[in-house]
Amino acid sequence: MPRQRSVVFLHGWTMRGSIFNDLVARLPAEFDFHTPDLPGHGKRARLEPSLEVAANTLAGVLKAQDLRDVVLVGWSMGAAVAWQFIEQYGADRIAGLMTVDMSPRLGCNADWLHGLIDQGDADLAQTTQRMIADWPGTAEAIATTMFARREGAPGYSRKQALDQILSNDPASMIAMWGALVAMDKRELIGQLPCPLLATFGARSRVYPKSAAAWLARTAPRGRMHAFEDSGHSPHLEQPEAFAETLVDFAGSV
């Protein structure tokens, strides 16, 4: 693996870049780490919460530090941002993409069964209305479904997750949620110009494992990896295994 391989971590919806701090501490010194906050979140809370602006933010990070041969790690929403970036800017600077428990289309229907579990288009509309009516209750549900176990991960509890979710502006979170619901990157995946490792938590309560399987078989250079004792957040639930998988992937691209 080349020295100073740049890795850019893209966090999930309602989270922030610091969610990767524990993982970064477990990785070799040969990596050059970047954990930006995405629009609507953390230090970039005032930026427009959209996938297009998030892709522009990522482009700015890569350009400002002249990062090349980059491994992108996109967790949930972060994967959507990576796909949007590739759609807008291409993959000249990207060596490989590792996605974490994500689907290219959230809503399920008769022709697409790999979106959010038990969420058809009508269900998603109802979910959005519940968010608008009761953001604190929504935050509780998000914090609970993030993990395989209700109490959370060994180094990041459900309470910590809830506090982080509630630190965000609800209107910004709902706007970004709307962008995710409207997304459909299935055509892009079939033409993805870089290697893809589609990872997932085998105990995820958010997406079915078939989402990762679809990504792996549809991307021209796709493969998949399961974290058997994880839910939606394997980098938090199985950090050592996640670190090993990332190192192996970075060494292969």
mmCIF file of C-alpha atoms in Angstrom:
data_model
loop_
_atom_site.group_PDB
_atom_site.id
_atom_site.type_symbol
_atom_site.label_atom_id
_atom_site.label_comp_id
_atom_site.label_asym_id
_atom_site.label_seq_id
_atom_site.Cartn_x
_atom_site.Cartn_y
_atom_site.Cartn_z
ATOM 1 C CA MET A 1 0.000 0.000 0.000
ATOM 2 C CA PRO A 2 1.451 3.431 -0.909
ATOM 3 C CA ARG A 3 2.535 5.655 1.947
ATOM 4 C CA GLN A 4 0.128 8.427 2.877
ATOM 5 C CA ARG A 5 -2.850 6.925 1.116
ATOM 6 C CA SER A 6 -5.548 9.537 1.580
ATOM 7 C CA VAL A 7 -8.833 8.337 3.046
ATOM 8 C CA VAL A 8 -11.857 10.627 3.230
ATOM 9 C CA PHE A 9 -14.643 9.549 5.585
ATOM 10 C CA LEU A 10 -18.160 10.788 4.825
ATOM 11 C CA HIS A 11 -20.538 10.572 7.760
ATOM 12 C CA GLY A 12 -24.169 9.588 7.920
ATOM 13 C CA TRP A 13 -27.296 11.715 8.205
ATOM 14 C CA THR A 14 -27.620 13.555 11.559
ATOM 15 C CA MET A 15 -24.004 12.702 12.452
ATOM 16 C CA ARG A 16 -20.724 14.622 11.947
ATOM 17 C CA GLY A 17 -17.135 13.916 10.908
ATOM 18 C CA SER A 18 -15.922 13.289 14.448
ATOM 19 C CA ILE A 19 -17.993 10.083 14.504
ATOM 20 C CA PHE A 20 -14.955 8.457 12.867
ATOM 21 C CA ASN A 21 -12.418 9.566 15.509
ATOM 22 C CA ASP A 22 -12.209 6.196 17.252
ATOM 23 C CA LEU A 23 -11.831 4.367 13.954
ATOM 24 C CA VAL A 24 -9.116 6.745 12.747
ATOM 25 C CA ALA A 25 -7.134 6.075 15.925
ATOM 26 C CA ARG A 26 -7.093 2.357 15.078
ATOM 27 C CA LEU A 27 -5.693 2.770 11.561
ATOM 28 C CA PRO A 28 -2.023 2.743 10.477
ATOM 29 C CA ALA A 29 0.097 5.870 10.236
ATOM 30 C CA GLU A 30 0.406 5.283 6.488
ATOM 31 C CA PHE A 31 -3.038 6.801 6.056
ATOM 32 C CA ASP A 32 -3.805 10.494 5.622
ATOM 33 C CA PHE A 33 -7.245 10.992 7.189
ATOM 34 C CA HIS A 34 -9.948 13.523 6.443
ATOM 35 C CA THR A 35 -13.302 13.588 8.257
ATOM 36 C CA PRO A 36 -15.209 16.640 6.992
ATOM 37 C CA ASP A 37 -18.567 17.710 8.329
ATOM 38 C CA LEU A 38 -21.121 17.665 5.525
ATOM 39 C CA PRO A 39 -23.604 20.470 4.738
ATOM 40 C CA GLY A 40 -26.281 20.958 7.359
ATOM 41 C CA HIS A 41 -24.129 19.170 9.949
ATOM 42 C CA GLY A 42 -21.501 20.190 12.502
ATOM 43 C CA LYS A 43 -19.200 23.008 11.387
ATOM 44 C CA ARG A 44 -21.019 23.218 8.059
ATOM 45 C CA ALA A 45 -24.481 23.464 9.607
ATOM 46 C CA ARG A 46 -25.221 26.704 7.746
ATOM 47 C CA LEU A 47 -24.560 25.290 4.288
ATOM 48 C CA GLU A 48 -27.540 24.217 2.215
ATOM 49 C CA PRO A 49 -28.361 20.601 3.135
ATOM 50 C CA SER A 50 -28.405 18.975 -0.291
ATOM 51 C CA LEU A 51 -26.463 16.226 -2.026
ATOM 52 C CA GLU A 52 -25.252 18.654 -4.690
ATOM 53 C CA VAL A 53 -23.784 21.041 -2.127
ATOM 54 C CA ALA A 54 -22.303 18.106 -0.219
ATOM 55 C CA ALA A 55 -20.599 16.919 -3.415
ATOM 56 C CA ASN A 56 -19.247 20.434 -3.921
ATOM 57 C CA THR A 57 -17.946 20.381 -0.352
ATOM 58 C CA LEU A 58 -16.125 17.116 -0.976
ATOM 59 C CA ALA A 59 -14.693 18.507 -4.214
ATOM 60 C CA GLY A 60 -13.431 21.499 -2.256
ATOM 61 C CA VAL A 61 -11.722 19.278 0.315
ATOM 62 C CA LEU A 62 -9.973 17.255 -2.389
ATOM 63 C CA LYS A 63 -8.912 20.335 -4.346
ATOM 64 C CA ALA A 64 -7.763 22.416 -1.375
ATOM 65 C CA GLN A 65 -5.343 19.710 -0.253
ATOM 66 C CA ASP A 66 -4.681 18.310 -3.731
ATOM 67 C CA LEU A 67 -5.780 14.849 -2.634
ATOM 68 C CA ARG A 68 -5.418 12.143 -5.274
ATOM 69 C CA ASP A 69 -5.663 8.355 -5.337
ATOM 70 C CA VAL A 70 -8.252 8.751 -2.577
ATOM 71 C CA VAL A 71 -10.246 6.014 -0.865
ATOM 72 C CA LEU A 72 -13.719 7.289 -0.022
ATOM 73 C CA VAL A 73 -15.584 5.701 2.880
ATOM 74 C CA GLY A 74 -19.249 6.656 2.801
ATOM 75 C CA TRP A 75 -21.512 5.629 5.653
ATOM 76 C CA SER A 76 -25.216 5.729 4.760
ATOM 77 C CA MET A 77 -25.787 9.338 3.625
ATOM 78 C CA GLY A 78 -22.034 9.561 3.101
ATOM 79 C CA ALA A 79 -22.318 6.931 0.377
ATOM 80 C CA ALA A 80 -24.984 9.038 -1.320
ATOM 81 C CA VAL A 81 -22.625 12.020 -1.195
ATOM 82 C CA ALA A 82 -19.850 9.925 -2.751
ATOM 83 C CA TRP A 83 -22.155 8.819 -5.575
ATOM 84 C CA GLN A 84 -23.283 12.408 -6.137
ATOM 85 C CA PHE A 85 -19.653 13.550 -6.245
ATOM 86 C CA ILE A 86 -18.751 10.935 -8.850
ATOM 87 C CA GLU A 87 -21.815 11.900 -10.886
ATOM 88 C CA GLN A 88 -20.855 15.587 -10.831
ATOM 89 C CA TYR A 89 -17.060 15.440 -10.910
ATOM 90 C CA GLY A 90 -16.050 11.988 -12.107
ATOM 91 C CA ALA A 91 -13.618 9.701 -10.305
ATOM 92 C CA ASP A 92 -10.213 10.913 -11.499
ATOM 93 C CA ARG A 93 -9.120 11.537 -7.911
ATOM 94 C CA ILE A 94 -10.781 8.397 -6.509
ATOM 95 C CA ALA A 95 -8.979 5.057 -6.160
ATOM 96 C CA GLY A 96 -11.899 3.228 -4.584
ATOM 97 C CA LEU A 97 -15.198 3.615 -2.744
ATOM 98 C CA MET A 98 -16.249 1.715 0.373
ATOM 99 C CA THR A 99 -19.933 2.146 1.157
ATOM 100 C CA VAL A 100 -21.425 1.304 4.537
ATOM 101 C CA ASP A 101 -25.034 0.056 4.806
ATOM 102 C CA MET A 102 -26.630 2.115 2.056
ATOM 103 C CA SER A 103 -28.936 1.719 -0.923
ATOM 104 C CA PRO A 104 -28.962 3.765 -4.141
ATOM 105 C CA ARG A 105 -32.734 4.239 -3.789
ATOM 106 C CA LEU A 106 -34.492 4.513 -0.442
ATOM 107 C CA GLY A 107 -38.089 3.787 -1.395
ATOM 108 C CA CYS A 108 -39.203 0.220 -2.081
ATOM 109 C CA ASN A 109 -41.760 -0.861 -4.664
ATOM 110 C CA ALA A 110 -42.687 -3.969 -6.641
ATOM 111 C CA ASP A 111 -39.607 -3.563 -8.835
ATOM 112 C CA TRP A 112 -37.161 -2.470 -6.132
ATOM 113 C CA LEU A 113 -36.929 -4.370 -2.862
ATOM 114 C CA HIS A 114 -33.524 -3.124 -1.695
ATOM 115 C CA GLY A 115 -34.413 0.219 -0.107
ATOM 116 C CA LEU A 116 -35.161 1.054 3.513
ATOM 117 C CA ILE A 117 -36.744 -1.874 5.330
ATOM 118 C CA ASP A 118 -40.570 -1.692 5.240
ATOM 119 C CA GLN A 119 -40.535 1.719 3.552
ATOM 120 C CA GLY A 120 -42.426 2.084 0.303
ATOM 121 C CA ASP A 121 -42.976 5.508 -1.230
ATOM 122 C CA ALA A 122 -46.188 6.077 0.740
ATOM 123 C CA ASP A 123 -44.465 4.994 3.954
ATOM 124 C CA LEU A 124 -41.622 7.446 3.316
ATOM 125 C CA ALA A 125 -44.122 10.281 2.929
ATOM 126 C CA GLN A 126 -45.661 9.350 6.285
ATOM 127 C CA THR A 127 -42.209 9.126 7.869
ATOM 128 C CA THR A 128 -41.430 12.636 6.648
ATOM 129 C CA GLN A 129 -44.653 13.958 8.152
ATOM 130 C CA ARG A 130 -43.775 12.341 11.484
ATOM 131 C CA MET A 131 -40.372 14.045 11.382
ATOM 132 C CA ILE A 132 -42.017 17.418 10.856
ATOM 133 C CA ALA A 133 -44.553 16.825 13.627
ATOM 134 C CA ASP A 134 -42.212 15.242 16.186
ATOM 135 C CA TRP A 135 -38.488 15.634 15.612
ATOM 136 C CA PRO A 136 -37.496 14.543 19.162
ATOM 137 C CA GLY A 137 -39.474 11.329 18.716
ATOM 138 C CA THR A 138 -37.852 10.814 15.338
ATOM 139 C CA ALA A 139 -34.442 11.311 16.913
ATOM 140 C CA GLU A 140 -35.222 8.582 19.450
ATOM 141 C CA ALA A 141 -36.140 6.202 16.638
ATOM 142 C CA ILE A 142 -32.979 7.007 14.669
ATOM 143 C CA ALA A 143 -30.756 6.454 17.699
ATOM 144 C CA THR A 144 -32.417 3.122 18.404
ATOM 145 C CA THR A 145 -32.175 1.742 14.874
ATOM 146 C CA MET A 146 -28.548 2.806 14.361
ATOM 147 C CA PHE A 147 -27.268 -0.284 16.147
ATOM 148 C CA ALA A 148 -27.870 -4.016 16.353
ATOM 149 C CA ARG A 149 -28.293 -3.645 20.121
ATOM 150 C CA ARG A 150 -30.610 -1.102 21.682
ATOM 151 C CA GLU A 151 -27.923 0.129 24.080
ATOM 152 C CA GLY A 152 -25.639 1.091 21.194
ATOM 153 C CA ALA A 153 -22.031 0.246 20.421
ATOM 154 C CA PRO A 154 -19.174 -0.513 22.853
ATOM 155 C CA GLY A 155 -17.592 2.929 22.445
ATOM 156 C CA TYR A 156 -20.640 4.930 21.400
ATOM 157 C CA SER A 157 -23.888 4.565 23.282
ATOM 158 C CA ARG A 158 -27.437 5.097 22.150
ATOM 159 C CA LYS A 159 -27.531 8.143 24.470
ATOM 160 C CA GLN A 160 -24.491 9.650 22.738
ATOM 161 C CA ALA A 161 -26.124 9.051 19.376
ATOM 162 C CA LEU A 162 -29.346 10.682 20.548
ATOM 163 C CA ASP A 163 -27.504 13.737 21.873
ATOM 164 C CA GLN A 164 -25.693 14.111 18.556
ATOM 165 C CA ILE A 165 -28.911 13.816 16.545
ATOM 166 C CA LEU A 166 -30.664 16.406 18.712
ATOM 167 C CA SER A 167 -27.755 18.845 18.322
ATOM 168 C CA ASN A 168 -28.773 19.393 14.693
ATOM 169 C CA ASP A 169 -31.296 21.862 13.312
ATOM 170 C CA PRO A 170 -34.437 19.814 12.582
ATOM 171 C CA ALA A 171 -35.310 21.786 9.438
ATOM 172 C CA SER A 172 -31.871 21.107 7.967
ATOM 173 C CA MET A 173 -32.111 17.415 8.783
ATOM 174 C CA ILE A 174 -35.556 17.118 7.215
ATOM 175 C CA ALA A 175 -34.338 18.936 4.097
ATOM 176 C CA MET A 176 -31.432 16.521 3.705
ATOM 177 C CA TRP A 177 -33.763 13.603 4.357
ATOM 178 C CA GLY A 178 -35.904 14.854 1.489
ATOM 179 C CA ALA A 179 -32.857 14.895 -0.779
ATOM 180 C CA LEU A 180 -32.076 11.304 0.153
ATOM 181 C CA VAL A 181 -35.656 10.170 -0.434
ATOM 182 C CA ALA A 182 -35.609 11.784 -3.890
ATOM 183 C CA MET A 183 -32.294 10.164 -4.842
ATOM 184 C CA ASP A 184 -31.983 7.344 -7.362
ATOM 185 C CA LYS A 185 -28.380 6.391 -8.207
ATOM 186 C CA ARG A 186 -29.067 2.960 -9.678
ATOM 187 C CA GLU A 187 -28.027 3.934 -13.195
ATOM 188 C CA LEU A 188 -24.780 5.428 -11.892
ATOM 189 C CA ILE A 189 -23.876 2.229 -10.044
ATOM 190 C CA GLY A 190 -23.984 0.256 -13.274
ATOM 191 C CA GLN A 191 -21.372 2.611 -14.724
ATOM 192 C CA LEU A 192 -19.304 3.255 -11.590
ATOM 193 C CA PRO A 193 -15.753 4.004 -12.772
ATOM 194 C CA CYS A 194 -13.928 2.971 -9.586
ATOM 195 C CA PRO A 195 -13.803 -0.209 -7.478
ATOM 196 C CA LEU A 196 -16.649 -0.521 -4.971
ATOM 197 C CA LEU A 197 -16.701 -2.445 -1.707
ATOM 198 C CA ALA A 198 -20.306 -2.522 -0.495
ATOM 199 C CA THR A 199 -20.255 -3.298 3.224
ATOM 200 C CA PHE A 200 -23.198 -3.791 5.544
ATOM 201 C CA GLY A 201 -24.142 -4.870 9.024
ATOM 202 C CA ALA A 202 -25.713 -8.321 8.939
ATOM 203 C CA ARG A 203 -28.001 -7.221 11.790
ATOM 204 C CA SER A 204 -28.969 -3.878 10.276
ATOM 205 C CA ARG A 205 -32.463 -2.658 11.027
ATOM 206 C CA VAL A 206 -32.201 0.047 8.361
ATOM 207 C CA TYR A 207 -31.340 -1.657 5.050
ATOM 208 C CA PRO A 208 -31.613 -5.286 3.920
ATOM 209 C CA LYS A 209 -28.435 -7.147 3.023
ATOM 210 C CA SER A 210 -29.816 -7.400 -0.499
ATOM 211 C CA ALA A 211 -28.923 -3.712 -0.973
ATOM 212 C CA ALA A 212 -25.207 -4.440 -0.628
ATOM 213 C CA ALA A 213 -25.573 -7.554 -2.769
ATOM 214 C CA TRP A 214 -27.225 -5.502 -5.518
ATOM 215 C CA LEU A 215 -24.454 -2.892 -5.377
ATOM 216 C CA ALA A 216 -21.756 -5.559 -5.531
ATOM 217 C CA ARG A 217 -23.199 -7.356 -8.535
ATOM 218 C CA THR A 218 -24.203 -4.194 -10.421
ATOM 219 C CA ALA A 219 -21.027 -2.122 -10.109
ATOM 220 C CA PRO A 220 -18.471 -3.120 -12.787
ATOM 221 C CA ARG A 221 -15.829 -3.718 -10.120
ATOM 222 C CA GLY A 222 -18.047 -4.368 -7.132
ATOM 223 C CA ARG A 223 -17.796 -6.737 -4.207
ATOM 224 C CA MET A 224 -19.394 -6.935 -0.786
ATOM 225 C CA HIS A 225 -18.462 -7.588 2.818
ATOM 226 C CA ALA A 226 -20.650 -8.352 5.841
ATOM 227 C CA PHE A 227 -19.978 -7.334 9.432
ATOM 228 C CA GLU A 228 -21.789 -10.166 11.132
ATOM 229 C CA ASP A 229 -22.295 -8.635 14.584
ATOM 230 C CA SER A 230 -23.224 -5.121 13.456
ATOM 231 C CA GLY A 231 -26.313 -3.158 12.610
ATOM 232 C CA HIS A 232 -26.300 0.084 10.618
ATOM 233 C CA SER A 233 -23.034 1.336 12.157
ATOM 234 C CA PRO A 234 -20.299 -1.330 11.828
ATOM 235 C CA HIS A 235 -17.459 1.190 12.182
ATOM 236 C CA LEU A 236 -18.800 1.841 15.693
ATOM 237 C CA GLU A 237 -20.026 -1.658 16.527
ATOM 238 C CA GLN A 238 -17.041 -3.647 15.216
ATOM 239 C CA PRO A 239 -14.292 -1.045 14.866
ATOM 240 C CA GLU A 240 -11.352 -3.456 14.747
ATOM 241 C CA ALA A 241 -12.938 -5.603 12.053
ATOM 242 C CA PHE A 242 -13.928 -2.474 10.158
ATOM 243 C CA ALA A 243 -10.387 -1.107 10.327
ATOM 244 C CA GLU A 244 -8.961 -4.378 9.010
ATOM 245 C CA THR A 245 -11.437 -4.429 6.146
ATOM 246 C CA LEU A 246 -10.641 -0.843 5.207
ATOM 247 C CA VAL A 247 -6.880 -1.464 5.277
ATOM 248 C CA ASP A 248 -7.313 -4.522 3.057
ATOM 249 C CA PHE A 249 -9.493 -2.622 0.594
ATOM 250 C CA ALA A 250 -7.127 0.350 0.455
ATOM 251 C CA GLY A 251 -4.287 -2.029 -0.262
ATOM 252 C CA SER A 252 -6.181 -3.567 -3.173
ATOM 253 C CA VAL A 253 -6.991 -0.397 -5.129
#
